Amino acid sequence: MKEQAERLTQLVLKVHRRNGGTLTALDLDRPLQAPEFNLDSMDLAEIMVAVEREFSVEPFNAPSPPRTWRDLLTLIEPAASD
């Protein structure tokens, strides 16, 4: 779980910093598009494609689409253990 959380954090903060952000940590309980992340819909799509490729999971095909980063992490974790 920790590895998946760290990797998700890296993916999000990479895009965040590219957009001029200065966050050093990802608050998993914040909404996917909370203002402090500086992510627009294209940025979020980029992150979701990276998640799909890296973890072989399609977040928006889940029974309940993720609303927070923790929601996304809970989708990643079972896929990573397969």
Short mmCIF file of C-alpha atoms in Angstrom, two decimals:
data_model
loop_
_atom_site.label_atom_id
_atom_site.label_comp_id
_atom_site.label_asym_id
_atom_site.label_seq_id
_atom_site.Cartn_x
_atom_site.Cartn_y
_atom_site.Cartn_z
CA MET A 1 0.00 0.00 0.00
CA LYS A 2 2.74 2.41 0.90
CA GLU A 3 4.45 1.88 -2.45
CA GLN A 4 1.25 2.62 -4.35
CA ALA A 5 0.61 5.74 -2.26
CA GLU A 6 4.14 6.98 -2.91
CA ARG A 7 3.86 6.35 -6.64
CA LEU A 8 0.48 8.08 -6.85
CA THR A 9 1.94 11.03 -4.96
CA GLN A 10 4.83 11.21 -7.43
CA LEU A 11 2.48 11.19 -10.41
CA VAL A 12 0.26 13.95 -9.02
CA LEU A 13 3.05 16.18 -7.72
CA LYS A 14 4.95 15.92 -11.01
CA VAL A 15 2.03 17.49 -12.88
CA HIS A 16 1.32 19.90 -10.02
CA ARG A 17 4.91 21.21 -10.06
CA ARG A 18 4.91 21.48 -13.84
CA ASN A 19 1.96 23.85 -13.37
CA GLY A 20 3.96 26.00 -10.96
CA GLY A 21 2.76 24.36 -7.75
CA THR A 22 4.93 24.03 -4.67
CA LEU A 23 3.25 21.26 -2.68
CA THR A 24 5.60 18.64 -1.27
CA ALA A 25 2.97 16.13 -0.16
CA LEU A 26 -0.35 14.82 -1.39
CA ASP A 27 -3.27 14.99 1.03
CA LEU A 28 -5.11 11.83 0.01
CA ASP A 29 -8.38 13.03 1.50
CA ARG A 30 -8.64 16.08 -0.77
CA PRO A 31 -10.84 16.04 -3.89
CA LEU A 32 -9.11 15.17 -7.16
CA GLN A 33 -9.45 18.71 -8.45
CA ALA A 34 -9.02 20.67 -5.23
CA PRO A 35 -7.68 24.14 -6.13
CA GLU A 36 -4.36 23.69 -4.32
CA PHE A 37 -3.31 20.99 -6.80
CA ASN A 38 -3.42 23.36 -9.81
CA LEU A 39 -4.85 20.59 -12.00
CA ASP A 40 -7.21 21.17 -14.88
CA SER A 41 -9.22 18.43 -16.57
CA MET A 42 -6.40 17.64 -19.02
CA ASP A 43 -3.93 17.28 -16.15
CA LEU A 44 -6.31 14.93 -14.37
CA ALA A 45 -6.73 12.91 -17.58
CA GLU A 46 -2.94 12.66 -17.89
CA ILE A 47 -2.68 11.33 -14.34
CA MET A 48 -5.50 8.83 -14.91
CA VAL A 49 -3.84 7.51 -18.08
CA ALA A 50 -0.59 7.07 -16.13
CA VAL A 51 -2.50 5.21 -13.41
CA GLU A 52 -4.15 2.98 -16.01
CA ARG A 53 -0.82 2.14 -17.62
CA GLU A 54 1.12 1.63 -14.43
CA PHE A 55 -1.46 -0.20 -12.33
CA SER A 56 -3.72 -1.75 -15.00
CA VAL A 57 -6.82 -0.23 -13.46
CA GLU A 58 -9.42 2.02 -15.10
CA PRO A 59 -10.53 4.39 -12.33
CA PHE A 60 -13.63 5.74 -14.02
CA ASN A 61 -14.95 2.27 -14.86
CA ALA A 62 -15.22 1.50 -11.14
CA PRO A 63 -18.71 1.10 -9.65
CA SER A 64 -18.19 4.41 -7.90
CA PRO A 65 -15.79 6.85 -9.60
CA PRO A 66 -13.06 8.23 -7.34
CA ARG A 67 -13.70 11.62 -5.81
CA THR A 68 -10.58 11.89 -3.64
CA TRP A 69 -7.02 10.72 -4.06
CA ARG A 70 -7.67 8.12 -1.34
CA ASP A 71 -10.59 6.77 -3.39
CA LEU A 72 -8.21 6.37 -6.30
CA LEU A 73 -5.63 4.69 -4.10
CA THR A 74 -8.18 2.12 -2.92
CA LEU A 75 -8.77 1.20 -6.57
CA ILE A 76 -5.04 0.92 -7.25
CA GLU A 77 -4.16 -1.25 -4.26
CA PRO A 78 -6.06 -4.42 -5.26
CA ALA A 79 -4.76 -4.16 -8.83
CA ALA A 80 -1.18 -3.79 -7.61
CA SER A 81 -1.42 -6.96 -5.51
CA ASP A 82 -2.60 -9.12 -8.44
#
